[in-house]
Coordinates of C-alpha atoms in Angstrom, one line a residue:
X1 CA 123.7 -28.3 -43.3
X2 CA 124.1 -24.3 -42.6
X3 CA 125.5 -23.6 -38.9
X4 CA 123.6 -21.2 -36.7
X5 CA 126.6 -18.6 -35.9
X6 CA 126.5 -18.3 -31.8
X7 CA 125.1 -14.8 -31.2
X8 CA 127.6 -11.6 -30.2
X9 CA 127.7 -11.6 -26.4
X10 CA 126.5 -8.3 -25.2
X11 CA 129.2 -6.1 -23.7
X12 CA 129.4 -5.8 -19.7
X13 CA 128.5 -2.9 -18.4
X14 CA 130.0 -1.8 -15.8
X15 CA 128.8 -1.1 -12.5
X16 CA 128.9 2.2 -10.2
X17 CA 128.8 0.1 -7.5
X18 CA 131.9 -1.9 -7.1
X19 CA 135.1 -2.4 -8.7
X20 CA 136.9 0.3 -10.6
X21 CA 133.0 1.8 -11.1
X22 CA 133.2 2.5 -7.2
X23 CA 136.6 4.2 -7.3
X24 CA 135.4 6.5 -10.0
X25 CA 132.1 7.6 -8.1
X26 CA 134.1 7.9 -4.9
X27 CA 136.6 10.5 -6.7
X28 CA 134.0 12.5 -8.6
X29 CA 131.7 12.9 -5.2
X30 CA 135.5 14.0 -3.5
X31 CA 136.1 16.2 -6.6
X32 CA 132.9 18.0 -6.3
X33 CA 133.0 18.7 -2.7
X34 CA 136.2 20.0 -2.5
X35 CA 135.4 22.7 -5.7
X36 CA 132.2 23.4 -3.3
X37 CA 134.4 23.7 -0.6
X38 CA 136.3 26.3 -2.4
X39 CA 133.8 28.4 -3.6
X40 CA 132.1 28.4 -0.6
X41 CA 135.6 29.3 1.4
X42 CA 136.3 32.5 -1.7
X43 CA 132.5 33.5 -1.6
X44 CA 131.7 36.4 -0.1
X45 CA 128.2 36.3 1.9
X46 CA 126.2 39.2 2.6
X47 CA 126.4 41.1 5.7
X48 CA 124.0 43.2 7.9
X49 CA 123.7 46.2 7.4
X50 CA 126.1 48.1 10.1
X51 CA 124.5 50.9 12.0
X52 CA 126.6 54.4 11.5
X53 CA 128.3 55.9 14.3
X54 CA 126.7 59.6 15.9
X55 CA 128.3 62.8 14.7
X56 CA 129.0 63.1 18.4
X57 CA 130.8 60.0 18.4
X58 CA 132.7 59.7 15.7
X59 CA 134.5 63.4 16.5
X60 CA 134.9 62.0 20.1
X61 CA 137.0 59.0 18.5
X62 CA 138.7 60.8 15.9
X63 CA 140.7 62.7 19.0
X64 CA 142.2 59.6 20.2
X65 CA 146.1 60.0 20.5
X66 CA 148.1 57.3 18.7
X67 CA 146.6 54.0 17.9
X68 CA 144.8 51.7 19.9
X69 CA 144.8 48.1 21.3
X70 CA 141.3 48.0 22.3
X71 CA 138.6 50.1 21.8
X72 CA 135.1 50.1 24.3
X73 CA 131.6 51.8 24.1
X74 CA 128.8 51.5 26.4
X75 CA 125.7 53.8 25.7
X76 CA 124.2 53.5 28.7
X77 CA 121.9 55.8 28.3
X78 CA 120.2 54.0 25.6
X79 CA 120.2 50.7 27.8
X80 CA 118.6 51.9 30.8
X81 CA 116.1 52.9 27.9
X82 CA 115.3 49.5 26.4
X83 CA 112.6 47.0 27.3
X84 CA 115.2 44.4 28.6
X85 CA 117.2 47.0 31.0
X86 CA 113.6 47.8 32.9
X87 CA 111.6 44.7 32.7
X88 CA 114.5 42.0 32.8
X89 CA 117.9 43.1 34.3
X90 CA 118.0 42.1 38.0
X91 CA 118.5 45.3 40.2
X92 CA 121.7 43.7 41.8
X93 CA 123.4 43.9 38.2
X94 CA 122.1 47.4 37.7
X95 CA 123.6 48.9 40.7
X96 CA 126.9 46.7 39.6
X97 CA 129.5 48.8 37.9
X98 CA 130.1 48.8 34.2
X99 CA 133.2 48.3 34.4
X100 CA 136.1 48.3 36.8
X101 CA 139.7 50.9 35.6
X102 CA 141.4 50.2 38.5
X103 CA 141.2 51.1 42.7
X104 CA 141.6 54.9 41.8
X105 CA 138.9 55.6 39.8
X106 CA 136.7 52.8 42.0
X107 CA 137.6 54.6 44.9
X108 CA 137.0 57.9 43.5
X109 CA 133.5 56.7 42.2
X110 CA 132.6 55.5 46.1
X111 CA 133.8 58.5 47.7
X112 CA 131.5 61.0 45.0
X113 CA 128.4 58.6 45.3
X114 CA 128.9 57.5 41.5
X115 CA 126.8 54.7 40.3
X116 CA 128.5 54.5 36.8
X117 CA 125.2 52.9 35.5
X118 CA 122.9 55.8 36.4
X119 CA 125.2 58.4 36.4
X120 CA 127.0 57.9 32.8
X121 CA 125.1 58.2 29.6
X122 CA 127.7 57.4 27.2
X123 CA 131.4 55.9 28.1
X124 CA 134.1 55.1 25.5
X125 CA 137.5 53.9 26.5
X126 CA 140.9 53.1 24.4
X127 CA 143.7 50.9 25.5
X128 CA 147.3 51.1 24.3
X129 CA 149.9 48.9 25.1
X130 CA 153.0 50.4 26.3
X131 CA 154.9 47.4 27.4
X132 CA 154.9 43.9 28.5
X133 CA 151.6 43.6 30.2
X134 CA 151.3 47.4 30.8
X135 CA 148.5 48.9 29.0
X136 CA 147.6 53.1 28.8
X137 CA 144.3 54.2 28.8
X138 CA 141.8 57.2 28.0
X139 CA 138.3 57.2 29.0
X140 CA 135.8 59.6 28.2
X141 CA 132.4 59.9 30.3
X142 CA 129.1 61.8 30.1
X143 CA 126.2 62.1 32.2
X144 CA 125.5 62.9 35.5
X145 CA 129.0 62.2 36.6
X146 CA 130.2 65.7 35.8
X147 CA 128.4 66.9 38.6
X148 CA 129.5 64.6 41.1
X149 CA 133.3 65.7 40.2
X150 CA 132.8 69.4 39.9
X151 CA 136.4 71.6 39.3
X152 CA 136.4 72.5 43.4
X153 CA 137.2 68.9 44.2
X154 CA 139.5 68.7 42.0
X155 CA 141.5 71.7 43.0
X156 CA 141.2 70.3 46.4
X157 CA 142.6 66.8 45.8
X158 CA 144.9 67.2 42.9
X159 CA 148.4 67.0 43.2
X160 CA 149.2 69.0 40.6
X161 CA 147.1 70.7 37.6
X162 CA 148.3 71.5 34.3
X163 CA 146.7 74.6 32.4
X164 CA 146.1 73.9 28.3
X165 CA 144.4 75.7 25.4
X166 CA 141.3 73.9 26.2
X167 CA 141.1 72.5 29.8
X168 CA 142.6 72.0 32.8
X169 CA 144.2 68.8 33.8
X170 CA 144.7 67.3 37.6
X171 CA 146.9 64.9 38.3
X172 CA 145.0 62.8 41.3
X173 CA 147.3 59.9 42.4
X174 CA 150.8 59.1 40.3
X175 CA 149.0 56.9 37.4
X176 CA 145.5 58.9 37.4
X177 CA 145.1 62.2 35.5
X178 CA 141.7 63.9 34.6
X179 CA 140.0 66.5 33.3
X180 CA 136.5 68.1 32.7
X181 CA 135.3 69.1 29.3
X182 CA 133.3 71.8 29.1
X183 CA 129.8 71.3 31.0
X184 CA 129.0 67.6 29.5
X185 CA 132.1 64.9 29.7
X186 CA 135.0 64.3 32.0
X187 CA 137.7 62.5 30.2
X188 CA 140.4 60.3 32.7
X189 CA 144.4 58.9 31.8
X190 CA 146.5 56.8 33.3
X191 CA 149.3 59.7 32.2
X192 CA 149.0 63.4 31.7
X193 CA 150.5 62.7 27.3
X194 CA 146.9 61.1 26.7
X195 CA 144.8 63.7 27.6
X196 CA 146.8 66.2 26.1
X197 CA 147.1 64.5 23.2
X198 CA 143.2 63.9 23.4
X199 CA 142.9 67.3 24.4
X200 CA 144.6 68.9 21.5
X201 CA 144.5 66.2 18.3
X202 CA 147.4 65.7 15.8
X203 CA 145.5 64.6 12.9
X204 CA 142.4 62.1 12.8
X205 CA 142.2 58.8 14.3
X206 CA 140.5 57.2 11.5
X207 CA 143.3 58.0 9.3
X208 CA 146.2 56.9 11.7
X209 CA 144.7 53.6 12.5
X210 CA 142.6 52.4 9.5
X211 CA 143.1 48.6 11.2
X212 CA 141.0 49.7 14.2
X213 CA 138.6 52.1 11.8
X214 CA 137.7 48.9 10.2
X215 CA 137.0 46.9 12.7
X216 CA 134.8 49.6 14.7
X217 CA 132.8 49.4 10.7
X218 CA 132.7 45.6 11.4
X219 CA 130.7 45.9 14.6
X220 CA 127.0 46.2 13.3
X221 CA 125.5 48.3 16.3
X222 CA 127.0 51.2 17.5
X223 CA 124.3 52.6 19.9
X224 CA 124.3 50.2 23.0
X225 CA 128.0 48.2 23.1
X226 CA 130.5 47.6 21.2
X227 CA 133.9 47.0 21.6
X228 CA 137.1 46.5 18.7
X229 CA 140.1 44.7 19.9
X230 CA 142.8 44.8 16.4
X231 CA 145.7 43.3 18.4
X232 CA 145.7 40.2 18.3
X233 CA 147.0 39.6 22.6
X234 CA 143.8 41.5 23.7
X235 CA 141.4 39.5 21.0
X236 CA 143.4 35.8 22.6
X237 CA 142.9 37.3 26.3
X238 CA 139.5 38.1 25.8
X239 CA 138.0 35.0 24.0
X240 CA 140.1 33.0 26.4
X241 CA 138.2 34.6 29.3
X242 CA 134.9 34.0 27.7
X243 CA 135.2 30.8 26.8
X244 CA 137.7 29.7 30.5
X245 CA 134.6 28.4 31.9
X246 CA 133.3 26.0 29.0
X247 CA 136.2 23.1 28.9
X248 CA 134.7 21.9 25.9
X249 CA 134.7 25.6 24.3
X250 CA 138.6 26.8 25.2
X251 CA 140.2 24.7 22.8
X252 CA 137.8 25.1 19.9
X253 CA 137.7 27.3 16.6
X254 CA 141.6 28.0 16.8
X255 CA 141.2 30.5 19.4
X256 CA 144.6 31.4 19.2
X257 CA 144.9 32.5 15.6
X258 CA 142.5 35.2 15.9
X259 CA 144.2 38.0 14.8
X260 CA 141.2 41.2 15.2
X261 CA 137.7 40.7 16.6
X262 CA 134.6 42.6 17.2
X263 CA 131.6 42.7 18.8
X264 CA 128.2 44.6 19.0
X265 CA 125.3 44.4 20.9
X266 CA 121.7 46.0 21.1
X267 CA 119.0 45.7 23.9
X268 CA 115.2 45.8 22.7
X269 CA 113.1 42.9 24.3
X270 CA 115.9 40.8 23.9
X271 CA 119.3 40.9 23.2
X272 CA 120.7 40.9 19.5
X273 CA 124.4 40.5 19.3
X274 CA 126.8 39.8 16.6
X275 CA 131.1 39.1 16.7
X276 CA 133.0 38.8 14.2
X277 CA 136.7 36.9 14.3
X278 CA 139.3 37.8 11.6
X279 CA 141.9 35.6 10.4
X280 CA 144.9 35.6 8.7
X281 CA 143.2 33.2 5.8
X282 CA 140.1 32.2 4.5
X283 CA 141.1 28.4 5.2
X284 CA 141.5 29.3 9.0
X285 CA 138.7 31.1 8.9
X286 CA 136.9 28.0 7.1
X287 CA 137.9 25.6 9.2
X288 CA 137.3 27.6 12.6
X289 CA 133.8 28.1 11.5
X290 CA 133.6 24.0 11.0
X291 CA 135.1 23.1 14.2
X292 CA 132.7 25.9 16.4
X293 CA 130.1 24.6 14.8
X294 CA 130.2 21.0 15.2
X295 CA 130.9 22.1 18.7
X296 CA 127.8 24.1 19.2
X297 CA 125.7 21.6 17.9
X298 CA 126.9 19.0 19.8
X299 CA 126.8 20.8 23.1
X300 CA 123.3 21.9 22.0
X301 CA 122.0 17.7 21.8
X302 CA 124.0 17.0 25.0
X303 CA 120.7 17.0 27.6
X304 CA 123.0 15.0 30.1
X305 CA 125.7 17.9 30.4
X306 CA 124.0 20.7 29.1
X307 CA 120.9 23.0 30.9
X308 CA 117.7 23.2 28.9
X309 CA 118.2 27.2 28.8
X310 CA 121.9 26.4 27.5
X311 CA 120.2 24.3 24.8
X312 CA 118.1 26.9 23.5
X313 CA 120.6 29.7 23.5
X314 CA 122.8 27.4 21.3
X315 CA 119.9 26.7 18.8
X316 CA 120.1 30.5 18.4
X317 CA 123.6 30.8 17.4
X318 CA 124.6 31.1 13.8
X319 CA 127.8 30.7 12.4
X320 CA 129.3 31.3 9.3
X321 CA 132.6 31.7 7.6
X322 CA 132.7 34.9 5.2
X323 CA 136.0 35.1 3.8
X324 CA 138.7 35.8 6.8
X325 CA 135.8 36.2 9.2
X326 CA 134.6 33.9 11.3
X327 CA 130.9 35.7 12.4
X328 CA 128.5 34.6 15.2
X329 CA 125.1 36.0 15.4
X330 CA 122.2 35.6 18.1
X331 CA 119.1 36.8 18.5
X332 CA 118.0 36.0 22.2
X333 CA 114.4 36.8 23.8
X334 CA 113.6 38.3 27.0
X335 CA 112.2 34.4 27.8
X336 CA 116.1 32.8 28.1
X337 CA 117.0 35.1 30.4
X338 CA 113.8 35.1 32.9
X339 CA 113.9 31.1 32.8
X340 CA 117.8 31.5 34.0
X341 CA 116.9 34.4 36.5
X342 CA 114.0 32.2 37.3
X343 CA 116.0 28.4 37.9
X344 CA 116.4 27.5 41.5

């Protein structure tokens, strides 16, 4: 009698699931996020488009002695012009001054009557650090404030005056030098070498400091604010007094390994503003990007510690990481800022 031959068991097949099927899922899903986490890191992303600086401007800058620390512009002008300045700003903050150079030029702006945001249109300012904690600085002013501080007071006051090629220049207290130009700026030193060397230029700006150049590129609107900081002290010092009041902020996106930042704002309805961080790498920059992120977002789904106008300012943060660069972007309407005027 013929035997039935048993029939050929049917290989196993092996699962995806468990075993050594698992392990090999697990390192092909690890593989492909970490090569997606590199091309995303070496990926450049497009930018905005970055407004141009004014003919007016740009010659204004390109007299700057030396190089620079920090470099500010306010157009005030231009504010006082937009929808938000008018309809939104509280009158207590427009009477406020722009910013405060120190009790000379404070006391100087009481005595004249200045209110620095009616009476200057434009104001641009560079700091240069000299030593440990001791910063120089040139501003430059036009507007209305030229006639507040006509030449008489100054021959009056001065405690000394200096004749050059193209202006005079009075020396008002020890550290405070300053000067008219022609019928439209003032410009103000904390030494008499500044203003001369603003006065009469060796060379262009742009080309002696291409690090500060490129960063005053990087800030996408040049009309209203903006400010370039390309050492890497002032761009620590000044996110660390932005973020000193958020305890869950100060300690986030490696603050301290910023090494250049800038930032740009323009008023319309709203406010549209955009910073940008440079690091040393992409990877820092990568995982900065990460860790603000994750922060936002969490602060933003936080209703027990965080206001409902907080909450919808963060849903209107964007961050990205675009090669060194860590940029922020915001669009903000005129609606977050009356419901936070508004709060009792």
């Amino acid at each position: 009698m013929q035997s039935i031959p048993e029939p050929t068991p049917l290989p196993v097949k092996r699962s995806l699931k468990k075993g050594p099927g698992l392990l090999i899922s697990i390192s092909l899903v690890s593989m492909l996020c970490f090569l997606g986490i590199v091309v995303w890191v070496n990926w450049e992303k497009p930018r905005i488009q970055s407004e141009t600086l004014s003919t007016e401007l740009k010659k204004l800058i390109s007299h700057v002695p030396g190089r620079s620390d920090a470099l500010i512009y306010i157009g005030m002008k231009d504010i006082r012009n937009s929808a938000f300045w008018q309809k939104v700003m509280p009158d207590s903050i427009k009477q406020a001054p722009i910013i405060s150079m120190g009790k000379t030029l404070d006391s100087l702006s009481l005595s004249r009557g200045i209110v620095m945001s009616e009476d200057i249109d434009t104001l641009f300012i560079s700091f240069r650090q000299t030593g440990y904690k001791k910063n120089d600085f040139l501003g430059v002013a036009s507007g209305k404030i030229i006639d507040k501080i006509p030449e008489t007071f100054l021959k009056t006051k001065s405690l000394e005056s200096i004749s050059t090629k193209n202006a005079t220049i009075y020396k008002l207290e020890k550290n405070f030098w300053l000067t008219r130009l022609g019928s439209k700026r003032i410009a103000v030193a904390n030494n008499r070498e500044m203003l001369e060397g603003f006065i009469q230029p060796s060379g262009s700006f742009f080309e002696r400091d291409s690090l500060a150049a490129a960063l005053i590129d990087k800030a996408v609107y040049k009309s209203h604010l903006w400010f370039a900081l390309p050492s890497a002290e002032w761009t620590n010092g000044a996110l660390q007094s932005l973020t000193s009041a958020n305890s869950d902020m100060k300690g986030l996106g490696n603050l301290n390994r910023i090494m250049h930042l800038a930032l740009s704002a323009r008023f319309n309805e709203g406010i549209e503003a955009e910073t940008e961080w440079v690091y040393k790498t992409r990877r820092a920059a990568f995982f900065a990007s990460t860790f603000l992120w994750g922060a936002v977002k969490l602060t933003g789904l936080s209703e027990s510690r965080t206001s409902p106008q907080t909450r919808e300012l963060l849903r209107r943060v964007h961050i990205e990481q675009n090669l060194e660069s860590v940029i922020i972007k915001t669009d903000l309407p005129e609606t977050i800022f009356r419901k936070s005027i508004n709060q009792p």
